[in-house]
Coordinates of N, CA and C in Angstrom, one line a residue:
X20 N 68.2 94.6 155.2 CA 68.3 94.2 153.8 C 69.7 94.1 153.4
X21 N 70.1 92.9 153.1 CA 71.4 92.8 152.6 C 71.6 92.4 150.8
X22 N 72.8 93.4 150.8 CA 73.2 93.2 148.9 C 73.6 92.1 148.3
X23 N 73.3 91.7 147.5 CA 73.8 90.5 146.9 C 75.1 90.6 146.5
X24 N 76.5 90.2 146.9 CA 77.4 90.7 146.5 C 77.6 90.7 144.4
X25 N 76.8 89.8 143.9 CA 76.7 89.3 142.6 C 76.0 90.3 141.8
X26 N 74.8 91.1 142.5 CA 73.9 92.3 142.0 C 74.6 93.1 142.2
X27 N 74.9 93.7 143.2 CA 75.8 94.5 143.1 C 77.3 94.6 142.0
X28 N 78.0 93.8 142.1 CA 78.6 93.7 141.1 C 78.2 93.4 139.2
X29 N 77.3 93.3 139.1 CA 76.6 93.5 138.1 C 76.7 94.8 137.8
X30 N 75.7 96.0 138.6 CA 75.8 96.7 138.7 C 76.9 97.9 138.2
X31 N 78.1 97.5 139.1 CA 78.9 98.0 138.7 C 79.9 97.8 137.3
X32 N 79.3 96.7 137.0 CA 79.8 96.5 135.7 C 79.1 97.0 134.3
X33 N 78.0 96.8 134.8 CA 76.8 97.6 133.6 C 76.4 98.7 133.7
X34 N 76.9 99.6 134.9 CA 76.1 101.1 135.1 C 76.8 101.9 133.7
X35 N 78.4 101.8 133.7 CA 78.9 102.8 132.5 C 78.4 102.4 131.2
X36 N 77.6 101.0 131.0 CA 77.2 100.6 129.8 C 76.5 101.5 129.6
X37 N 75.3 101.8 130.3 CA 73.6 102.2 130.7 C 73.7 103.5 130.3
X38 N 74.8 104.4 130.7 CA 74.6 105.8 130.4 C 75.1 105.6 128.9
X39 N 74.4 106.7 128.6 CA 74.7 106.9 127.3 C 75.8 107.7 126.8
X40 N 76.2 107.2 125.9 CA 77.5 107.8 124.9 C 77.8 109.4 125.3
X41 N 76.7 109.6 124.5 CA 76.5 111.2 124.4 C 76.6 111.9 125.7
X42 N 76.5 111.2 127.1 CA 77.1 111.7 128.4 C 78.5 112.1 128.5
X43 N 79.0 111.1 128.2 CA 80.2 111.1 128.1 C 81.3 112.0 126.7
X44 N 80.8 112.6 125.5 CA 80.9 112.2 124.6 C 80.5 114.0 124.3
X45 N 80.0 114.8 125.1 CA 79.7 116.1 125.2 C 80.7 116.8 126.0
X46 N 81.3 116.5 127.0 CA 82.6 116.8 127.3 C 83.7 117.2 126.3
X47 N 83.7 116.9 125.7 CA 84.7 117.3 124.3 C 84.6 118.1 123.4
X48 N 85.1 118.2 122.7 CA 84.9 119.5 121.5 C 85.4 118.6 119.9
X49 N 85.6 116.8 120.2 CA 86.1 116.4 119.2 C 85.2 115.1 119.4
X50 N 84.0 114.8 118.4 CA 82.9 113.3 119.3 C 84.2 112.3 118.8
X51 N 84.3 111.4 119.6 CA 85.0 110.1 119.7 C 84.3 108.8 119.5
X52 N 83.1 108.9 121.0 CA 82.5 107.7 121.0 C 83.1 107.7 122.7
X53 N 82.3 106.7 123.0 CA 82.5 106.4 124.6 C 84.3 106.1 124.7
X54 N 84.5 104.7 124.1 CA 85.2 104.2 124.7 C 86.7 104.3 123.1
X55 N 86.7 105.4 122.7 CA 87.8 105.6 121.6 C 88.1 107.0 121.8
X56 N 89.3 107.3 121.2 CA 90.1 108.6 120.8 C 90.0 108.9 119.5
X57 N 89.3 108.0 118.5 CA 89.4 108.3 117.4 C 87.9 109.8 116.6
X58 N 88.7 110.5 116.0 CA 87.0 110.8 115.2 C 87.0 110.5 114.3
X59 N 85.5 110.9 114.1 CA 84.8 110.4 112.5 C 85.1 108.9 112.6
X60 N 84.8 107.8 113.7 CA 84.7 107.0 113.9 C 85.8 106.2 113.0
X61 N 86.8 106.9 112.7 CA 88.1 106.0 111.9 C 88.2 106.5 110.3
X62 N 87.0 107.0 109.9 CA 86.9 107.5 108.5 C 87.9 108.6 108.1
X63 N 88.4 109.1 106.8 CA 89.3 109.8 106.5 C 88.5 111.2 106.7
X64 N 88.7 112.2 107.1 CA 88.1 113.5 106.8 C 88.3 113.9 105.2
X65 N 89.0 114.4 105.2 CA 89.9 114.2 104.0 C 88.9 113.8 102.3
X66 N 89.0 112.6 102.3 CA 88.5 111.8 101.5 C 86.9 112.3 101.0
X67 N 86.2 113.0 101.7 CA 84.8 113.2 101.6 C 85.0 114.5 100.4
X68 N 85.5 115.1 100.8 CA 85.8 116.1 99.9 C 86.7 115.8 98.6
X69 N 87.9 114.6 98.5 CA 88.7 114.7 97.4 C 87.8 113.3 96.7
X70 N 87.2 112.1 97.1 CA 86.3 111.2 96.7 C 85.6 111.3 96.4
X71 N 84.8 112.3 97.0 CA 83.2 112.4 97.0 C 82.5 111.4 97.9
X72 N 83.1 111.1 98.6 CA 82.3 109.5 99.8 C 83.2 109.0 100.9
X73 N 82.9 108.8 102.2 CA 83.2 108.1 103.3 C 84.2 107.3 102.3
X74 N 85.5 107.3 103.4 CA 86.5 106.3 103.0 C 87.1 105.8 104.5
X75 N 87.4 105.0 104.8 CA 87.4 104.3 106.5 C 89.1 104.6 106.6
X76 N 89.5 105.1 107.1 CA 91.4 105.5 107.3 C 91.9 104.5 107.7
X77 N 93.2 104.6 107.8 CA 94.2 103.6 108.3 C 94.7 103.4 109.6
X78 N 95.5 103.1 110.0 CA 95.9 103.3 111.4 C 97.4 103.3 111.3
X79 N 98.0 103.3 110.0 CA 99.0 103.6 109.4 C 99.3 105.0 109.5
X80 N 98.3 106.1 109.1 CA 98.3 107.2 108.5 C 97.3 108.0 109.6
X81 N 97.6 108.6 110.7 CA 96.9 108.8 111.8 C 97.9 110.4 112.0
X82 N 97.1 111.4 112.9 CA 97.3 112.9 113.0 C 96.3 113.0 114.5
X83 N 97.4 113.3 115.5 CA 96.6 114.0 116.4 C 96.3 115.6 116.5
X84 N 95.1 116.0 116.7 CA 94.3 117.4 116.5 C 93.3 117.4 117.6
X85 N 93.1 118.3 118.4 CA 92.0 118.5 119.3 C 92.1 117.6 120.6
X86 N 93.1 116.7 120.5 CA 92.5 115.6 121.4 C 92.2 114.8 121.3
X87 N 92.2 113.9 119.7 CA 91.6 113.3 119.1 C 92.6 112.6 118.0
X88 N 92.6 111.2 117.9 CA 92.8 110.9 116.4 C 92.2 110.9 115.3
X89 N 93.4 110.7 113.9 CA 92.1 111.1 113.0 C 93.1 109.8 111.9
X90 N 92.5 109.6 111.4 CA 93.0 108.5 110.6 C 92.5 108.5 109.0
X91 N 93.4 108.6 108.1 CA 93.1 108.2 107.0 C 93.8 107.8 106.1
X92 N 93.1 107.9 104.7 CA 93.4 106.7 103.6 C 94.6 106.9 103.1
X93 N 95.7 107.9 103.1 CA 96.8 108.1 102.6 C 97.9 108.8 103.3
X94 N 98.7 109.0 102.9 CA 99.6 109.6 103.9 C 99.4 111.5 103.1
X95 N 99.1 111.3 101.6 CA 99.0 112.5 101.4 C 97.4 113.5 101.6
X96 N 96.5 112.4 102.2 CA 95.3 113.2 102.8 C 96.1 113.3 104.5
X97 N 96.7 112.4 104.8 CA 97.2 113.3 106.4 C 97.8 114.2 106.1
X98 N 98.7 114.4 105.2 CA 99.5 115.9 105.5 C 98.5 117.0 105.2
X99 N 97.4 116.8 104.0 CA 96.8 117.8 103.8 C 95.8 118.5 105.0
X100 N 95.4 117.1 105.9 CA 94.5 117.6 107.2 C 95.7 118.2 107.5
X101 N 96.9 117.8 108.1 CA 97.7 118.6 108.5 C 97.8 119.9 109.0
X102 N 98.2 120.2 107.5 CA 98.1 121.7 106.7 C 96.9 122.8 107.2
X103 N 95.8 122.0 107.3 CA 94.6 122.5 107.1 C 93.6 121.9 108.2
X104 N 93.5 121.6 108.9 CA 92.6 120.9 110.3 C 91.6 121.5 109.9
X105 N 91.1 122.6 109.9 CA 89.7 123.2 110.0 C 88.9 123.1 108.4
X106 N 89.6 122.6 107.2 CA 89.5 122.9 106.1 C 88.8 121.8 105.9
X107 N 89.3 120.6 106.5 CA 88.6 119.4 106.6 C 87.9 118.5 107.5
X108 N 87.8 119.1 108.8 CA 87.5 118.2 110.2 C 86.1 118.3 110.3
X109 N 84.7 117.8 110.2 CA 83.5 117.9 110.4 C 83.2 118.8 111.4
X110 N 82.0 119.7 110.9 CA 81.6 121.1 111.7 C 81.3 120.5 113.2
X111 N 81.5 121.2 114.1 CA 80.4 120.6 115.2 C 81.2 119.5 116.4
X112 N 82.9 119.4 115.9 CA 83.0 118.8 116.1 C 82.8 116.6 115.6
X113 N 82.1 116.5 114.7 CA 82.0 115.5 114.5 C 80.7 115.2 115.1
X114 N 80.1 116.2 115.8 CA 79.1 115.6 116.7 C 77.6 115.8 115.2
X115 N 76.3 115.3 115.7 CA 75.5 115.3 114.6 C 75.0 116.9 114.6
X116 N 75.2 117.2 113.3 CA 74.5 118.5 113.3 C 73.2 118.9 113.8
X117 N 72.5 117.9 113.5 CA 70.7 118.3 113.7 C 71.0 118.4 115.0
X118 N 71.6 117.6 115.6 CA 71.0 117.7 117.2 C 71.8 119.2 117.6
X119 N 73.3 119.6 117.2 CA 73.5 120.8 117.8 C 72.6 121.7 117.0
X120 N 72.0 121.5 116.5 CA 70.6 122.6 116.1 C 69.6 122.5 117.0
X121 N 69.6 121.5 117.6 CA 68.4 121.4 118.5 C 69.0 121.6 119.8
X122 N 70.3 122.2 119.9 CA 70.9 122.3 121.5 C 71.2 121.7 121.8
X123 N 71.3 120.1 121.5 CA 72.0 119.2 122.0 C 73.4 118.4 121.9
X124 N 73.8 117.3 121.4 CA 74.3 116.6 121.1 C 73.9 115.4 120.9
X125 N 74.6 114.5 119.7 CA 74.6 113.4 119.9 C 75.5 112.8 118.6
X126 N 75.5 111.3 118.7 CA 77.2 110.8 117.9 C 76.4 110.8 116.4
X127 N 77.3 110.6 115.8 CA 77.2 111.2 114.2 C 77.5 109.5 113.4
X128 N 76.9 109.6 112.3 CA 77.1 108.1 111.4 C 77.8 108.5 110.3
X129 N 79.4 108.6 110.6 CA 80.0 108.7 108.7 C 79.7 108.6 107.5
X130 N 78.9 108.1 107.4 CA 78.1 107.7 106.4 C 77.0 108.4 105.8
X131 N 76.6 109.1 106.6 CA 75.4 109.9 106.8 C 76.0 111.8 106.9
X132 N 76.5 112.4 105.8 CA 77.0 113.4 105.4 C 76.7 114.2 104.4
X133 N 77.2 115.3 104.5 CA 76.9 116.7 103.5 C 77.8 117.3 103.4
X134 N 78.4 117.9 102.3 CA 79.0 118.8 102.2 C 78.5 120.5 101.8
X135 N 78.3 121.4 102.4 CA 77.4 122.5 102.4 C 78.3 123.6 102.1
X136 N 79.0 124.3 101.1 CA 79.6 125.5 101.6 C 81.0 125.6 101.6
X137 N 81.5 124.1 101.0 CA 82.5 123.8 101.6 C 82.8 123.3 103.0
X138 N 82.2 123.1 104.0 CA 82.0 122.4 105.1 C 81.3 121.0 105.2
X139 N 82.0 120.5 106.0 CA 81.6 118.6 106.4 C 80.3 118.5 107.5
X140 N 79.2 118.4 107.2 CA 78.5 118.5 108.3 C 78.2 116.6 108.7
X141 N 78.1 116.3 109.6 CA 77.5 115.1 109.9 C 76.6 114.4 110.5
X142 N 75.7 113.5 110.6 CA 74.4 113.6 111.6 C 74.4 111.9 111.9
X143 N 73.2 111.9 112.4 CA 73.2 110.6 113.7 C 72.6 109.5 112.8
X144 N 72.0 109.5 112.0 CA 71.5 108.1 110.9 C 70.8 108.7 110.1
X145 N 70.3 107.7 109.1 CA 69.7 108.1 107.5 C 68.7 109.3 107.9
X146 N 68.1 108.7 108.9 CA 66.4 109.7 108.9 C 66.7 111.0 109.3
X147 N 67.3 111.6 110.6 CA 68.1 112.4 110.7 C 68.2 113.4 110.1
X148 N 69.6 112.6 108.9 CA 70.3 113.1 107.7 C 68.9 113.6 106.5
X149 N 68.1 113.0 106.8 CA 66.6 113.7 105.6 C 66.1 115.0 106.2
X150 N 65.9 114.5 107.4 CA 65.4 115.6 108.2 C 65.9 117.0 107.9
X151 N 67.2 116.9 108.5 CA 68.3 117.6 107.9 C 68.8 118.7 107.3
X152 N 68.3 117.9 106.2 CA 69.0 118.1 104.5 C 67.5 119.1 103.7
X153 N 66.2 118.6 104.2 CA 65.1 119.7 104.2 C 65.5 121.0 104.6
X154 N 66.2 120.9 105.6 CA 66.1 122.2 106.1 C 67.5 123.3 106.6
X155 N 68.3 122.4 106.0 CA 70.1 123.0 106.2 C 70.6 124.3 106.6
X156 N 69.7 125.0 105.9 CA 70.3 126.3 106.1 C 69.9 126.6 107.4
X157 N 68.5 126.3 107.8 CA 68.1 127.0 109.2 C 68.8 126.3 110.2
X158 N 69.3 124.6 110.1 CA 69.9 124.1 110.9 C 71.1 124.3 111.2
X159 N 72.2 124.6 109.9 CA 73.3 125.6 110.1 C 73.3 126.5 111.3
X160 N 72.4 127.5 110.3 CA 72.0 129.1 111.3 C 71.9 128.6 112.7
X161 N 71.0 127.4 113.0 CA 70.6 127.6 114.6 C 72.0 126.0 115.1
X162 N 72.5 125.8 114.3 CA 73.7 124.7 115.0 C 74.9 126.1 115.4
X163 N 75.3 126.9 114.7 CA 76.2 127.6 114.7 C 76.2 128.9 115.9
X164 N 74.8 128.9 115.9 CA 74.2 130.0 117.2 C 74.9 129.1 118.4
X165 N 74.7 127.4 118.4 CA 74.3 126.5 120.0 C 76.0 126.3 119.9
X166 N 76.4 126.1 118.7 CA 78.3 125.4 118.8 C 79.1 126.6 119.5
X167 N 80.1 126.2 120.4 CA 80.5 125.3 121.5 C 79.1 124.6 122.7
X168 N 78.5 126.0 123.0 CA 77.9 126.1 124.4 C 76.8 125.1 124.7
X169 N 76.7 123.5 123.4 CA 76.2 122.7 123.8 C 77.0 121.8 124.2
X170 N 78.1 121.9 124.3 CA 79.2 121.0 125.3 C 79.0 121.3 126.5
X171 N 78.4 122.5 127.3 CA 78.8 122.7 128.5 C 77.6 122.5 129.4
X172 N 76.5 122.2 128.8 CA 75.3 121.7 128.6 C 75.2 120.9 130.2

């Protein structure tokens, strides 16, 4: 039986498509996304708390933390992440809450947020985020039991 050199090379071009994100994307302690260094997918951390709403950052106004860039809307929300990394960086990593409640991981939709406590929590899409938001506190309690040790997963 011989390889098609064309299938094969297919292959190799689409295998890293095929796996999923969250393979990749669990290794970290800051979610990015497969193929970025950014978190919170570019969104300001920042902003959620002084807006009240997702605001998309700049690439002007960028802070490396964790391993990760973080980008946002002013130069006076970067100094204040600055200042304060933990005061403003999404629990969990950036990763979606519900799932490190469920022991897992997986990528988070900026959009799709809570503020609980004073903390940023974030989750994977709308339904999710309902799911969620029913039940916060226990998801808290059992995300905070599973955070780090579903990275090593």
């Amino acid at each position: 039986m011989t390889l098609n050199i064309r299938a094969l090379l297919a292959l190799a071009i689409l295998s890293p498509i095929a796996v999923p994100a969250v393979a990749y994307a669990a290794e970290a302690p800051i979610y990015t996304g497969t193929f970025s260094s950014v978190a919170v997918s570019g969104y300001d951390p920042v902003a959620y708390f002084k807006a009240g709403q997702p605001v998309k950052g700049d690439k002007q106004f960028t802070y490396k933390w964790m391993g990760a860039e973080w980008r946002f809307s002013s130069a006076e929300n970067r100094d204040a992440f600055a200042k304060s990394p933990t005061a403003y960086a999404p629990q969990f990593g950036g990763y979606c809450a519900y799932a490190v409640a469920m022991n897992s991981t997986a990528s988070s939709d900026p959009k799709v947020w809570k503020i609980v406590d004073g903390k940023l929590y974030l989750n994977y899409d709308a339904d999710i985020g309902k799911k969620w938001v029913a039940k916060q506190g226990e998801y808290i309690k059992a995300a905070n039991a599973n955070w780090p040790k579903v990275l090593g997963k």
